[in-house]
Amino acid sequence: MLRVLTLSTLFPDETRPTFGVFVERQTLGLAGLPGVEVEVVAPVGLPPGPLARHPRWKALATLPADEMWKGLPLHRPRFTAMPGLGGFNPGAMVRALTPFLTDMRRRFPFDVIDAEFFFPDGPAATRLGEALGVPVSIKARGADIHHWGRRHWTRGQVADAGRGAAGMLAVSAALRNDMVALGLPGERIRIHYTGVDLARFRPVADREAAKAALGISGPLLLSVGALIPRKGHALVIEALARLPRGTLMIVGQGPERAALEAQAAARGLSDRVMLLGPRPHEALPALAAAADVGVLASSSEGLANAWVESLACGTPVVISDVGGARELVDRPAAGRIVARDPAAIAAAVADLLAFPPDPASVRAAAERFTWDANALALRDHLAGLAGR
């Protein structure tokens, strides 16, 4: 029996059902395999004292400390997180989790700690693993390396965590190369691709009818990602201004919403840009399958789930040359990789609209990304670390 403690500050809860949904899906797949037991620890960082009652954190403060989440035993121990001082979070997590995991291990003698994000999870996990005598795996997903791995106050913690881990995972070969460039030992890094539910994310028989059901006529572009500068939504809006027709749907929430609305209004595109806000993951297949092109102009990624989900729906993508883009868009039917430039984005979209690839050929590029393969690879990786 392989007993796994999954440690993740990215995990859904009743107030944020789509937060870290890819971690949830991966963990459910692992827990569903024979001979594997999994419990999840999703630490909740709260500011000290009265600040915890601020609307920003109030809902998190009321989350249950323990619950069954879709069949997974889930624990949410609290730790003190100082707003704006994220570099101190790993130490705070260690102080809170050391007694918690010591007690937990008496009941659930886990063989390995599976940390699902490189910061703050990674540095905390390696210190906890050393204290408990348990091997640690850390998964890199993109921003954790490209942001926290380069910031002055946190890059040393990221590097130390990687060197202290028994093994690491990267969502693409490109991200693995970036990790090695930071000084992490490449021989301990395994490429671990994401998965996609091919039964739910699939092409529709009539794309025009699918668009009509959404109240859309004409070309439809879809961009899925947090409303933050790194995702490049502003560049896609500028690209839309260069196209004579078409609607852009943006799914996500974040601090850039007001700026994006103002940009669309200033460019005379308010009737062509639809900011849908967050949407349940269950709603995404219908949107992705109805779209003619998926567009994401990110400045950094590991290998975005939104890319894979779009292709699985038979919808080609126009994406920037970051992360695992070239590992996914490995054939013309899958889409175009372009510079982060509105003119280049618009030209690629126009090309795909004028000469749309066969949806079955687009989907073929995503068919190797399955959750079954993801779960088996994760089990083998963790079992190997536990067996050393």
Coordinates of C-alpha atoms in Angstrom, one line a residue:
M1 CA 0.0 0.0 0.0
L2 CA 1.3 3.5 -1.0
R3 CA 0.1 6.2 1.4
V4 CA 0.4 9.7 0.1
L5 CA 0.1 13.0 1.8
T6 CA -0.8 15.6 -0.8
L7 CA 0.2 19.1 0.4
S8 CA -1.3 21.9 -1.6
T9 CA -2.1 25.6 -1.0
L10 CA -4.0 25.3 -4.3
F11 CA -7.1 23.3 -3.8
P12 CA -10.8 24.0 -4.2
D13 CA -13.2 24.8 -1.4
E14 CA -16.8 25.8 -1.1
T15 CA -16.0 29.5 -1.6
R16 CA -13.6 28.9 -4.5
P17 CA -14.8 25.8 -6.4
T18 CA -12.4 26.3 -9.4
F19 CA -9.3 27.2 -7.3
G20 CA -6.7 24.7 -8.1
V21 CA -9.2 22.4 -9.8
F22 CA -6.4 20.7 -11.8
V23 CA -4.7 19.7 -8.5
E24 CA -8.1 18.3 -7.3
R25 CA -8.5 16.3 -10.5
Q26 CA -5.0 14.9 -10.4
T27 CA -5.4 13.9 -6.8
L28 CA -8.7 12.2 -7.4
G29 CA -7.1 10.2 -10.2
L30 CA -4.2 9.1 -7.9
A31 CA -6.6 8.2 -5.1
G32 CA -8.7 6.1 -7.4
L33 CA -5.8 3.7 -8.2
P34 CA -5.6 0.3 -6.5
G35 CA -3.1 0.1 -3.7
V36 CA -3.0 3.9 -3.1
E37 CA -4.4 5.9 -0.1
V38 CA -4.4 9.7 -0.2
E39 CA -5.1 12.4 2.3
V40 CA -5.0 16.0 1.4
V41 CA -3.6 18.8 3.6
A42 CA -4.6 22.2 2.1
P43 CA -3.2 24.8 4.5
V44 CA -5.2 28.1 4.8
G45 CA -3.1 31.2 5.3
L46 CA -4.9 33.9 7.4
P47 CA -3.6 37.3 8.7
P48 CA -3.3 37.7 12.4
G49 CA -5.9 39.1 14.8
P50 CA -8.8 41.3 13.5
L51 CA -7.5 41.2 9.9
A52 CA -8.8 37.7 9.6
R53 CA -12.3 39.1 9.8
H54 CA -11.8 41.4 6.8
P55 CA -14.1 40.5 3.9
R56 CA -11.1 39.3 1.9
W57 CA -10.4 36.5 4.3
K58 CA -13.6 36.0 6.3
A59 CA -14.9 33.2 4.1
L60 CA -11.7 31.3 4.3
A61 CA -11.7 31.6 8.0
T62 CA -15.0 29.8 8.2
L63 CA -14.0 26.8 6.1
P64 CA -14.2 23.5 8.0
A65 CA -10.9 22.3 9.4
D66 CA -11.6 18.7 8.2
E67 CA -14.1 17.3 5.7
M68 CA -14.6 14.7 3.0
W69 CA -14.1 16.3 -0.4
K70 CA -15.4 14.1 -3.2
G71 CA -14.3 11.1 -1.3
L72 CA -10.9 12.5 -0.2
P73 CA -10.1 13.1 3.4
L74 CA -9.2 16.8 3.4
H75 CA -7.6 18.9 6.2
R76 CA -7.3 22.7 6.3
P77 CA -4.9 23.6 9.1
R78 CA -4.5 27.4 9.5
F79 CA -1.2 29.3 9.5
T80 CA -0.4 32.9 9.9
A81 CA 0.2 34.7 6.6
M82 CA 1.2 38.3 6.6
P83 CA -0.4 40.3 3.7
G84 CA 2.3 41.3 1.2
L85 CA 5.0 39.2 2.8
G86 CA 4.5 35.9 1.0
G87 CA 8.2 35.1 1.3
F88 CA 7.7 34.3 5.0
N89 CA 4.8 31.8 4.3
P90 CA 6.9 28.6 4.1
G91 CA 8.3 29.2 7.6
A92 CA 4.8 29.9 9.0
M93 CA 3.5 26.8 7.4
V94 CA 6.3 24.7 8.9
R95 CA 5.5 26.0 12.4
A96 CA 1.8 25.3 12.0
L97 CA 2.1 22.0 10.3
T98 CA 4.9 20.2 12.2
P99 CA 2.7 19.3 15.2
F100 CA -0.3 18.7 12.9
L101 CA 1.5 16.2 10.6
T102 CA 3.3 14.6 13.6
D103 CA -0.1 13.7 15.1
M104 CA -1.6 12.8 11.7
R105 CA 1.2 10.4 10.9
R106 CA 0.4 8.3 13.9
R107 CA -3.0 7.7 12.4
F108 CA -2.1 7.8 8.7
P109 CA 1.6 6.7 8.3
F110 CA 2.2 8.4 5.0
D111 CA 5.1 7.2 2.9
V112 CA 5.7 10.4 0.9
I113 CA 4.8 14.0 0.8
D114 CA 3.5 15.2 -2.6
A115 CA 3.8 19.0 -2.7
E116 CA 1.7 20.4 -5.6
F117 CA 3.2 23.9 -6.1
F118 CA 6.7 25.0 -5.8
F119 CA 6.1 28.0 -3.6
P120 CA 5.2 28.2 -0.7
D121 CA 4.4 24.5 -0.7
G122 CA 7.9 23.3 -1.8
P123 CA 10.1 24.9 0.8
A124 CA 7.6 24.0 3.6
A125 CA 7.4 20.4 2.4
T126 CA 11.2 19.7 2.3
R127 CA 11.6 21.0 5.9
L128 CA 8.6 19.0 7.1
G129 CA 9.9 15.9 5.2
E130 CA 13.3 16.3 6.9
A131 CA 11.7 16.6 10.3
L132 CA 9.5 13.6 9.8
G133 CA 11.9 11.4 7.9
V134 CA 9.7 11.2 4.8
P135 CA 10.7 11.8 1.2
V136 CA 9.3 14.7 -0.6
S137 CA 8.2 15.4 -4.2
I138 CA 7.5 18.9 -5.5
K139 CA 5.6 19.7 -8.7
A140 CA 6.3 22.8 -10.7
R141 CA 3.5 24.2 -12.7
G142 CA 4.8 27.5 -14.2
A143 CA 4.3 30.7 -12.3
D144 CA 5.8 29.1 -9.2
I145 CA 9.1 28.9 -11.1
H146 CA 8.8 31.9 -13.3
H147 CA 7.7 34.3 -10.6
W148 CA 8.8 33.0 -7.2
G149 CA 11.9 31.4 -8.6
R150 CA 13.1 34.7 -9.8
R151 CA 12.1 37.1 -7.0
H152 CA 15.0 38.2 -4.9
W153 CA 13.4 37.2 -1.6
T154 CA 12.2 33.8 -2.6
R155 CA 14.5 32.4 -5.3
G156 CA 16.9 31.0 -2.7
Q157 CA 14.0 29.2 -1.0
V158 CA 12.9 27.7 -4.3
A159 CA 16.4 26.5 -5.2
D160 CA 17.0 25.0 -1.7
A161 CA 13.6 23.2 -1.9
G162 CA 14.4 21.7 -5.2
R163 CA 17.8 20.5 -4.1
G164 CA 16.3 19.1 -0.9
A165 CA 13.5 17.2 -2.6
A166 CA 13.9 13.5 -3.3
G167 CA 12.2 14.1 -6.7
M168 CA 10.4 16.8 -8.7
L169 CA 7.8 17.0 -11.4
A170 CA 7.5 19.6 -14.2
V171 CA 4.4 20.0 -16.4
S172 CA 6.5 20.4 -19.5
A173 CA 10.0 19.8 -20.8
A174 CA 10.4 23.5 -21.3
L175 CA 9.6 24.1 -17.6
R176 CA 12.1 21.4 -16.6
N177 CA 14.8 23.3 -18.5
D178 CA 13.9 26.5 -16.7
M179 CA 14.2 24.7 -13.4
V180 CA 17.6 23.4 -14.3
A181 CA 18.6 26.9 -15.2
L182 CA 17.8 27.9 -11.6
G183 CA 20.2 25.3 -10.4
L184 CA 17.8 22.5 -9.6
P185 CA 19.2 19.0 -10.3
G186 CA 17.8 17.9 -13.6
E187 CA 18.3 14.2 -12.9
R188 CA 15.6 14.4 -10.2
I189 CA 13.0 16.2 -12.4
R190 CA 10.4 14.1 -14.2
I191 CA 8.1 15.5 -16.9
H192 CA 4.5 15.0 -15.8
Y193 CA 1.9 16.2 -18.3
T194 CA -1.5 17.4 -17.3
G195 CA -4.6 15.5 -18.2
V196 CA -7.9 16.3 -19.9
D197 CA -11.3 14.7 -19.6
L198 CA -11.7 13.6 -23.3
A199 CA -15.3 12.5 -22.6
R200 CA -16.4 16.0 -21.5
F201 CA -14.1 18.1 -23.6
R202 CA -15.0 17.1 -27.2
P203 CA -16.0 18.7 -30.5
V204 CA -19.7 19.5 -31.1
A205 CA -21.5 18.3 -34.2
D206 CA -22.6 21.9 -35.2
R207 CA -20.4 24.7 -34.0
E208 CA -22.7 27.4 -35.4
A209 CA -25.6 25.9 -33.3
A210 CA -23.4 25.8 -30.3
K211 CA -22.6 29.5 -30.7
A212 CA -26.2 30.4 -31.3
A213 CA -27.0 28.7 -27.9
L214 CA -24.6 31.2 -26.3
G215 CA -26.3 34.1 -28.2
I216 CA -23.3 34.5 -30.5
S217 CA -23.2 34.8 -34.3
G218 CA -20.0 35.1 -36.3
P219 CA -16.5 34.2 -35.2
L220 CA -15.9 33.4 -31.6
L221 CA -12.6 33.7 -29.7
L222 CA -12.2 32.3 -26.2
S223 CA -9.6 33.2 -23.6
V224 CA -9.5 31.4 -20.3
G225 CA -7.2 32.6 -17.5
A226 CA -7.0 34.9 -14.5
L227 CA -7.4 38.6 -15.2
I228 CA -3.8 39.5 -14.5
P229 CA -1.1 41.1 -16.7
R230 CA 0.7 37.8 -17.2
K231 CA -2.2 36.2 -19.1
G232 CA -2.1 38.9 -21.8
H233 CA -5.8 39.6 -22.1
A234 CA -5.1 43.2 -23.0
L235 CA -3.1 42.0 -26.0
V236 CA -5.9 39.8 -27.2
I237 CA -8.4 42.7 -27.0
E238 CA -6.0 44.8 -29.1
A239 CA -5.8 41.9 -31.6
L240 CA -9.6 41.8 -31.8
A241 CA -9.6 45.5 -32.7
R242 CA -7.6 44.5 -35.9
L243 CA -10.3 41.9 -36.9
P244 CA -13.4 43.2 -38.7
R245 CA -15.7 40.7 -37.1
G246 CA -15.8 38.5 -34.1
T247 CA -16.6 38.2 -30.4
L248 CA -14.1 37.6 -27.6
M249 CA -15.2 35.8 -24.5
I250 CA -12.9 36.0 -21.5
V251 CA -13.4 33.5 -18.6
G252 CA -11.6 34.4 -15.3
Q253 CA -11.5 36.8 -12.5
G254 CA -8.8 39.1 -11.1
P255 CA -7.7 42.7 -10.5
E256 CA -7.5 43.6 -14.2
R257 CA -11.2 43.4 -14.9
A258 CA -11.9 47.1 -14.7
A259 CA -8.9 48.0 -16.8
L260 CA -10.0 45.4 -19.5
E261 CA -13.5 46.8 -19.5
A262 CA -12.2 50.3 -19.9
Q263 CA -9.8 49.2 -22.7
A264 CA -12.7 47.5 -24.6
A265 CA -14.8 50.6 -24.3
A266 CA -12.0 52.9 -25.4
R267 CA -11.4 50.8 -28.5
G268 CA -15.2 50.7 -29.3
L269 CA -15.3 46.9 -28.6
S270 CA -17.7 46.8 -25.6
D271 CA -20.3 44.9 -27.7
R272 CA -17.6 42.4 -28.9
V273 CA -15.7 41.7 -25.6
M274 CA -17.6 39.6 -23.0
L275 CA -16.0 39.3 -19.6
L276 CA -17.8 36.3 -18.2
G277 CA -16.1 36.3 -14.8
P278 CA -15.3 32.9 -13.2
R279 CA -17.2 29.9 -14.5
P280 CA -17.5 26.4 -13.0
H281 CA -15.1 24.0 -14.7
E282 CA -18.2 22.0 -15.8
A283 CA -19.2 25.0 -18.0
L284 CA -16.0 25.2 -19.9
P285 CA -16.5 22.3 -22.4
A286 CA -19.5 24.1 -24.0
L287 CA -17.6 27.3 -24.3
A288 CA -14.4 25.7 -25.7
A289 CA -16.3 23.6 -28.2
A290 CA -18.3 26.6 -29.5
A291 CA -15.3 28.8 -30.0
D292 CA -13.6 29.0 -33.4
V293 CA -10.2 29.8 -31.8
G294 CA -8.8 29.6 -28.3
V295 CA -6.4 32.6 -27.6
L296 CA -4.0 33.1 -24.7
A297 CA -1.1 35.6 -24.9
S298 CA 0.6 34.6 -21.7
S299 CA 4.1 35.9 -20.8
S300 CA 4.8 32.6 -18.9
E301 CA 3.2 29.2 -18.6
G302 CA 4.2 25.6 -17.8
L303 CA 1.7 23.9 -20.0
A304 CA -1.7 25.5 -19.6
N305 CA -4.7 23.3 -19.0
A306 CA -6.8 25.7 -21.1
W307 CA -4.6 25.0 -24.1
V308 CA -5.2 21.2 -23.8
E309 CA -9.0 21.6 -23.2
S310 CA -9.4 23.8 -26.2
L311 CA -7.7 21.2 -28.5
A312 CA -9.7 18.4 -27.0
C313 CA -12.8 20.3 -28.1
G314 CA -11.5 20.5 -31.7
T315 CA -10.7 24.2 -31.3
P316 CA -7.3 25.3 -32.5
V317 CA -5.3 27.7 -30.4
V318 CA -3.2 30.9 -30.9
I319 CA -0.7 31.1 -28.0
S320 CA 2.5 32.8 -27.2
D321 CA 5.8 30.9 -27.4
V322 CA 6.1 30.1 -23.7
G323 CA 6.5 27.0 -21.6
G324 CA 5.3 23.8 -23.3
A325 CA 3.6 25.5 -26.2
R326 CA 5.8 23.7 -28.8
E327 CA 5.2 20.4 -27.0
L328 CA 1.5 20.8 -27.5
V329 CA 1.2 22.6 -30.8
D330 CA 3.2 20.0 -32.7
R331 CA 1.1 20.0 -35.9
P332 CA -0.4 22.8 -38.1
A333 CA -4.0 21.7 -37.2
A334 CA -3.4 22.4 -33.5
G335 CA -3.0 26.2 -34.1
R336 CA -0.3 28.8 -34.2
I337 CA 2.5 30.0 -31.9
V338 CA 3.0 33.7 -32.2
A339 CA 4.8 36.6 -30.7
R340 CA 3.1 38.5 -27.9
D341 CA 2.1 41.2 -30.3
P342 CA -1.5 42.2 -31.3
A343 CA -0.8 42.3 -35.0
A344 CA 0.7 38.8 -34.9
I345 CA -2.1 37.4 -32.8
A346 CA -4.7 39.0 -35.2
A347 CA -3.0 37.6 -38.3
A348 CA -2.9 34.0 -36.8
V349 CA -6.5 34.2 -35.8
A350 CA -7.6 35.5 -39.2
D351 CA -5.6 32.6 -40.8
L352 CA -7.4 30.0 -38.7
L353 CA -10.8 31.6 -39.4
A354 CA -10.2 31.6 -43.1
F355 CA -8.8 28.1 -43.2
P356 CA -10.3 26.2 -40.2
P357 CA -8.6 22.9 -39.5
D358 CA -10.7 19.7 -39.2
P359 CA -11.8 19.4 -35.6
A360 CA -10.8 15.7 -35.4
S361 CA -7.3 16.6 -36.5
V362 CA -7.2 19.3 -33.8
R363 CA -8.4 16.9 -31.1
A364 CA -5.7 14.4 -32.0
A365 CA -3.1 16.7 -30.6
A366 CA -4.7 16.5 -27.2
E367 CA -5.5 12.8 -27.1
R368 CA -2.2 11.8 -25.4
F369 CA -3.1 14.0 -22.4
T370 CA -5.3 11.7 -20.3
W371 CA -5.9 11.7 -16.6
D372 CA -5.4 8.0 -16.5
A373 CA -1.8 8.4 -17.8
N374 CA -1.3 11.3 -15.4
A375 CA -2.4 9.2 -12.4
L376 CA -0.3 6.2 -13.3
A377 CA 2.8 8.3 -13.9
L378 CA 2.3 10.1 -10.6
R379 CA 1.9 6.8 -8.7
D380 CA 5.0 5.4 -10.2
H381 CA 7.0 8.5 -9.4
L382 CA 5.9 8.7 -5.8
A383 CA 6.2 4.9 -5.2
G384 CA 9.8 5.1 -6.5
L385 CA 10.6 7.9 -4.0
A386 CA 8.9 6.0 -1.1
G387 CA 10.8 2.8 -2.0
R388 CA 14.3 4.4 -1.8

